Coordinates of C-alpha atoms and ligand atoms in Angstrom, one line a residue:
X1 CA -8.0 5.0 -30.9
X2 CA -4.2 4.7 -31.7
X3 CA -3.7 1.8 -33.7
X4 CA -0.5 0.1 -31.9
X5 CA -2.9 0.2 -28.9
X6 CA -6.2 -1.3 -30.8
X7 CA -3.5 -3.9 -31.6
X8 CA -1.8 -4.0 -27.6
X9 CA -5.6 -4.4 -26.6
X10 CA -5.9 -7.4 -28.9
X11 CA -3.2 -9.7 -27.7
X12 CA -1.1 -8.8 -30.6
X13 CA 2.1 -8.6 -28.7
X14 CA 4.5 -6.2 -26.4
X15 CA 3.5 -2.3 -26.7
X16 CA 7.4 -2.1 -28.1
X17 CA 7.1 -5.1 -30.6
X18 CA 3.9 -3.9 -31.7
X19 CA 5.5 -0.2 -32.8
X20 CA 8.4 -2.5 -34.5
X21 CA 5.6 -5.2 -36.8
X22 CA 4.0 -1.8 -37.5
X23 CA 6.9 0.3 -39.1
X24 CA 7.9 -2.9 -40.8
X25 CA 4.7 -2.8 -42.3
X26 CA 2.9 -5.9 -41.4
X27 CA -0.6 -4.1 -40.4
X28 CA -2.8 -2.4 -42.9
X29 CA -5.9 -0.5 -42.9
X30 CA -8.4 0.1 -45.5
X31 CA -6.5 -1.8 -47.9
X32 CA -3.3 0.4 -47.1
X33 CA -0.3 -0.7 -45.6
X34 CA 0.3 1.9 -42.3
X35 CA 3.8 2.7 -40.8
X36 CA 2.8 5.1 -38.3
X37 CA 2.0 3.5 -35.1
X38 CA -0.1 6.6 -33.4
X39 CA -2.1 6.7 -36.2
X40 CA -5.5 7.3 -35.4
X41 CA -8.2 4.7 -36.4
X42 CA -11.9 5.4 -36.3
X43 CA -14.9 3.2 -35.4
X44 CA -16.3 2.3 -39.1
X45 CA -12.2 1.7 -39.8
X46 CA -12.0 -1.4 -37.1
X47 CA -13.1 -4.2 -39.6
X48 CA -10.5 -3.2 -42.4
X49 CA -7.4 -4.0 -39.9
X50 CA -5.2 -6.8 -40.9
X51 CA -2.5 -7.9 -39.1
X52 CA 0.1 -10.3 -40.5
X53 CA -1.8 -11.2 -42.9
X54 CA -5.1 -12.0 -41.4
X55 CA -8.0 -9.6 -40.4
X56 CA -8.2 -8.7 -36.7
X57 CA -10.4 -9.8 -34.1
X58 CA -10.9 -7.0 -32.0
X59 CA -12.0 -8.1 -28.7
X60 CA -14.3 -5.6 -26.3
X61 CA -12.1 -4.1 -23.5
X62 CA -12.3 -7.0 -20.8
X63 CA -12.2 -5.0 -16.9
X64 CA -11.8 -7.2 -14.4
X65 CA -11.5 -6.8 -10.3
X66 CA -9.3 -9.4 -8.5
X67 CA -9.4 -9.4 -4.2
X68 CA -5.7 -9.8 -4.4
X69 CA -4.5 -12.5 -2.2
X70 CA -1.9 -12.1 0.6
X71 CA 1.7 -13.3 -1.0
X72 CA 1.6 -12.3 -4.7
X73 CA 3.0 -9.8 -6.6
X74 CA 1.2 -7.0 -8.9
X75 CA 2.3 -8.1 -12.2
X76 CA 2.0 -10.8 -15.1
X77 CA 5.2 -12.6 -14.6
X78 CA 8.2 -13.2 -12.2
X79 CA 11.1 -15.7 -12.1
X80 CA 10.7 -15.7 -8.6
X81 CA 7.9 -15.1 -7.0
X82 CA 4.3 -15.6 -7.6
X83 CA 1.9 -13.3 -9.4
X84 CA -1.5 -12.2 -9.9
X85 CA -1.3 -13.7 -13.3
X86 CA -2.3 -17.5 -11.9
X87 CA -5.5 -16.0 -11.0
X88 CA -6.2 -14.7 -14.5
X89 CA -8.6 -17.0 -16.2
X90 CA -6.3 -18.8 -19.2
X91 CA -8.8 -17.0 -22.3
X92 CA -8.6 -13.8 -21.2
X93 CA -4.1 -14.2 -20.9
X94 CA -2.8 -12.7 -23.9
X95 CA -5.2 -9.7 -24.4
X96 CA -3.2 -7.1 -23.3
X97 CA -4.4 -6.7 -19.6
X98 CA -2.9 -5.3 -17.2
X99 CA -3.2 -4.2 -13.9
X100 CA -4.6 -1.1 -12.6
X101 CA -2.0 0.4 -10.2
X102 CA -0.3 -1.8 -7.6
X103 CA -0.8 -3.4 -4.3
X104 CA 2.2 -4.3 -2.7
X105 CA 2.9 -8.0 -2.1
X106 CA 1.3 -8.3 1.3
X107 CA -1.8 -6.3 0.9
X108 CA -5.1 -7.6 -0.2
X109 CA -8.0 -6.4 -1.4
X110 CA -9.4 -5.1 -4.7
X111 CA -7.1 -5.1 -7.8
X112 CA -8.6 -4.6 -10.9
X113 CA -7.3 -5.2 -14.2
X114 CA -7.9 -4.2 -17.9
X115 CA -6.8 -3.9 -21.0
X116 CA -8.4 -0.2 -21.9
X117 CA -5.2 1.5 -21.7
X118 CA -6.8 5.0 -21.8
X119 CA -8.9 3.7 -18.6
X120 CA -6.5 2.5 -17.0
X121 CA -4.1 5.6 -17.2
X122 CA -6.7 8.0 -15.8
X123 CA -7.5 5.7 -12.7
X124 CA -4.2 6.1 -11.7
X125 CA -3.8 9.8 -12.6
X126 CA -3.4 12.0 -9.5
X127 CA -5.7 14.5 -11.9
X128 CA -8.5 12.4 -11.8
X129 CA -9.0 12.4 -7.7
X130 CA -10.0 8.5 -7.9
X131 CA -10.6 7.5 -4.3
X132 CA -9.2 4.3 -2.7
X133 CA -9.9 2.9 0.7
X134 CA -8.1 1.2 3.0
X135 CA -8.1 -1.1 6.2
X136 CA -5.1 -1.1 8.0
X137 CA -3.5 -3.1 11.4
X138 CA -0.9 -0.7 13.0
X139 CA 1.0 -0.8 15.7
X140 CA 2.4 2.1 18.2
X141 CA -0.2 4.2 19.9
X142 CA -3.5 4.4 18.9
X143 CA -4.3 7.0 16.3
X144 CA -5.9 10.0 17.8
X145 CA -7.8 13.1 17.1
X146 CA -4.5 15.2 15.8
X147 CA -3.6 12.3 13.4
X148 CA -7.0 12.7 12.3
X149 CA -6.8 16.7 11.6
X150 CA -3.2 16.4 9.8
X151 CA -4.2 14.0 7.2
X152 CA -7.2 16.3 6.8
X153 CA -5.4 19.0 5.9
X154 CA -2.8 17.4 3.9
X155 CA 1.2 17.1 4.7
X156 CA 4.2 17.0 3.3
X157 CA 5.7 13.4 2.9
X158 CA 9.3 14.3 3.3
X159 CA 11.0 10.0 4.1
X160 CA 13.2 10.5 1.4
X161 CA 16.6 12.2 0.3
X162 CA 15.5 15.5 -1.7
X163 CA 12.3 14.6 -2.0
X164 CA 8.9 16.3 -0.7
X165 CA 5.7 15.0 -1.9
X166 CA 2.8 17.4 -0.3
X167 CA 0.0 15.1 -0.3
X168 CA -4.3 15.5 -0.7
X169 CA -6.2 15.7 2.2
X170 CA -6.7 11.8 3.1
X171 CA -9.9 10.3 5.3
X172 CA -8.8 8.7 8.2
X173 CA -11.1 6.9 10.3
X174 CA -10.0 5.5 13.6
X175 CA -12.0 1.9 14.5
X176 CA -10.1 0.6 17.3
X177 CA -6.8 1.0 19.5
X178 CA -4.7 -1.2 16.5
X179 CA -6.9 -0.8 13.1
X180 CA -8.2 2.5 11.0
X181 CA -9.5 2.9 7.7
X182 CA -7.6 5.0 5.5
X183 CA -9.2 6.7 1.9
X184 CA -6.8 8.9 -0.1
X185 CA -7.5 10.2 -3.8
X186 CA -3.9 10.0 -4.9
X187 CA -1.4 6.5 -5.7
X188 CA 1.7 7.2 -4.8
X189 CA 4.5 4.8 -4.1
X190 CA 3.7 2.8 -0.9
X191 CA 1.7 5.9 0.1
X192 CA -0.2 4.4 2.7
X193 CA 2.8 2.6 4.7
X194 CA 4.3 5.8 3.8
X195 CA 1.5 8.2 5.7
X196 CA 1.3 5.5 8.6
X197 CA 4.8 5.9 9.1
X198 CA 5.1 9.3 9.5
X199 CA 3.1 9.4 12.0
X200 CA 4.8 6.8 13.4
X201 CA 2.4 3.6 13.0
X202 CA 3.8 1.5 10.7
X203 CA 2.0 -0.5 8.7
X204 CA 1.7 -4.2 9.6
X205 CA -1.6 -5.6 7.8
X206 CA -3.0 -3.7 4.8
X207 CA -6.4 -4.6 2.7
X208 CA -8.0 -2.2 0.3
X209 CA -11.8 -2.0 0.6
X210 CA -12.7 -0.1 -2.4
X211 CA -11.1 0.9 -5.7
X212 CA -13.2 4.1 -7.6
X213 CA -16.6 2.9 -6.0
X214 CA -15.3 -0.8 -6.6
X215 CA -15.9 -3.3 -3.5
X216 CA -15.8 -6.9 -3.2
X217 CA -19.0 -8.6 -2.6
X218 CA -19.1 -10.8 0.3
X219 CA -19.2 -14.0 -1.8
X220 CA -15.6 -13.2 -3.2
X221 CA -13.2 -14.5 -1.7
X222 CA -9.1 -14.1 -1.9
X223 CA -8.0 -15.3 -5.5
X224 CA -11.9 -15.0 -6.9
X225 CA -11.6 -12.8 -9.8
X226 CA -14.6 -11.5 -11.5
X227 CA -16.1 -9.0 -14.5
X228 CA -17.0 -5.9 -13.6
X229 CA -20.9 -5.6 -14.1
X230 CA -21.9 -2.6 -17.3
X231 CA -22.8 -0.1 -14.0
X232 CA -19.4 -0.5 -12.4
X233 CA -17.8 -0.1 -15.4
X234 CA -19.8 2.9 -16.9
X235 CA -19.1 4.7 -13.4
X236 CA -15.6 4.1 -13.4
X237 CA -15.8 6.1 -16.7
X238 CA -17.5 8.8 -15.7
X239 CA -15.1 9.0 -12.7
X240 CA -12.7 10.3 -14.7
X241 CA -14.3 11.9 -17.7
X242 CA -14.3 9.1 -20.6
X243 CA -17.4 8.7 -22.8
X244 CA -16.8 4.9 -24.4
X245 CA -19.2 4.7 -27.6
X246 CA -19.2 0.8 -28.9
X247 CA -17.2 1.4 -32.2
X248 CA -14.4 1.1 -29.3
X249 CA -13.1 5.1 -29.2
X250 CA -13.0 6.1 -26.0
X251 CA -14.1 10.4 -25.9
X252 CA -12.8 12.8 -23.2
X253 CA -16.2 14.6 -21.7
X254 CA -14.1 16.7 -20.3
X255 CA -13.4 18.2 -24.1
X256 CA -16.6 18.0 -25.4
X257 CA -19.6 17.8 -22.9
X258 CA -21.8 17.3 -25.9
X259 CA -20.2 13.5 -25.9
X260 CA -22.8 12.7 -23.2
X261 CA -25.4 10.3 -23.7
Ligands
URA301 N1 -0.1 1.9 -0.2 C1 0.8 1.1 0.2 O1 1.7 1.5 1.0 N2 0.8 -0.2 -0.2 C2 -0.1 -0.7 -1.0 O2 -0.1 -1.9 -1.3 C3 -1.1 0.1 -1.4 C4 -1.1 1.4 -1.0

């Protein structure tokens, strides 16, 4: 793994400030002062880091899944408005998590959060296909067998100036004259209220169901925020083709199959 993101994952500071403490030479590895922040640092290299002075503790990735209460915003701080940070339990702040994606400030739903950058990345890669589900409350007509076919097929979102995004074929399941559930395996801007509107049902409530496989349980309730169990972690992995071995280096199976265990 690089080693300004070893450092990121650790609470060490800002992505930026952490390049900056690195070229001015305040990390070392095996005894060796290091000014290159991309350098790569294997497994059995881990223990040697020292940062500022004093060996680093490097904590285990932490993945978390959040159902992301109505009225808060998808980030770690605002001046104005409220975040998801208050739901972030107060020992897990500072270790470089962040969230996966965004929900927009109304919807609800699953959120999950991380600080395995490489993870994290690839879950919201269009490349990876990772499927997300959504609940929606419309209004206009009810949505009918045509709406059905065209998001099927795929179309081309074309709501703004110079821009055409041709978009996956997208699930979507009527359930009653005012409500459908909606799964697409891209993340683009406000794609959902997006789709709905060009078909002309805008969006008025929106909760997402599942994120990669990832559901809440009944027992969790808006603001509960929990770990993700070893399964739901290992299958979010294998979603996208990263073999994690415990020395912390993540491996791509899609370069070398023989990774698999
Ligand atoms: N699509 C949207 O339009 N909004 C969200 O919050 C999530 C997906």
């Amino acid at each position: 793994m690089r080693l300004d993101r070893i450092l990121s994952n650790s609470g060490c500071g800002t992505r930026s400030q952490i390049r900056d403490l690195i070229r001015a030479g305040a990390v070392s590895v095996d005894g060796r002062v290091i000014n290159d922040p991309s350098l790569h640092i294997t497994a059995d290299q881990f223990e040697s880091i020292i940062f500022r002075g004093s060996r680093l503790f490097y904590s285990q990735f932490i993945y978390l899944c959040l159902n992301k209460p109505d009225a808060c915003l998808t980030a770690l701080q605002d001046s104005r408005l409220p975040t998801v940070r208050q739901y972030i339990p107060e020992n897990l702040c500072g270790k470089g998590i962040s969230p996966v994606g965004r929900l927009d400030y109304h919807t609800t739903g699953v959120l999950l959060l991380t600080n395995d950058g490489e993870l994290n990345h690839r879950l919201t890669s269009p490349k990876y296909h990772i499927p997300k589900s959504y609940t929606i409350g419309y209004s206009g007509p009810p949505i009918d067998q045509s709406d059905v076919d065209c998001f099927a097929e795929g179309f081309v979102l074309s709501d703004r100036p110079g821009e055409e995004t041709s978009l996956a074929p997208a699930k979507l399941i009527p359930i009653d004259d005012q409500h459908c559930v909606l799964t697409i395996i891209e993340g683009r801007t406000h794609q959902v209220k997006r789709m709905l509107a060009a078909i002309g049902r805008p969006v008025q409530t929106l909760h997402r169901n599942e994120f990669g496989g990832i559901v809440l349980p009944p027992t969790q309730m808006p603001g509960d925020i929990r770990d993700l169990s070893s399964e739901e972690i290992q299958s979010l992995r294998t979603s996208c083709g990263i073999h994690y071995d415990p020395g912390g280096n993540n491996k791509d199976l899609s370069q070398n199959e023989t990774d698999l265990v």
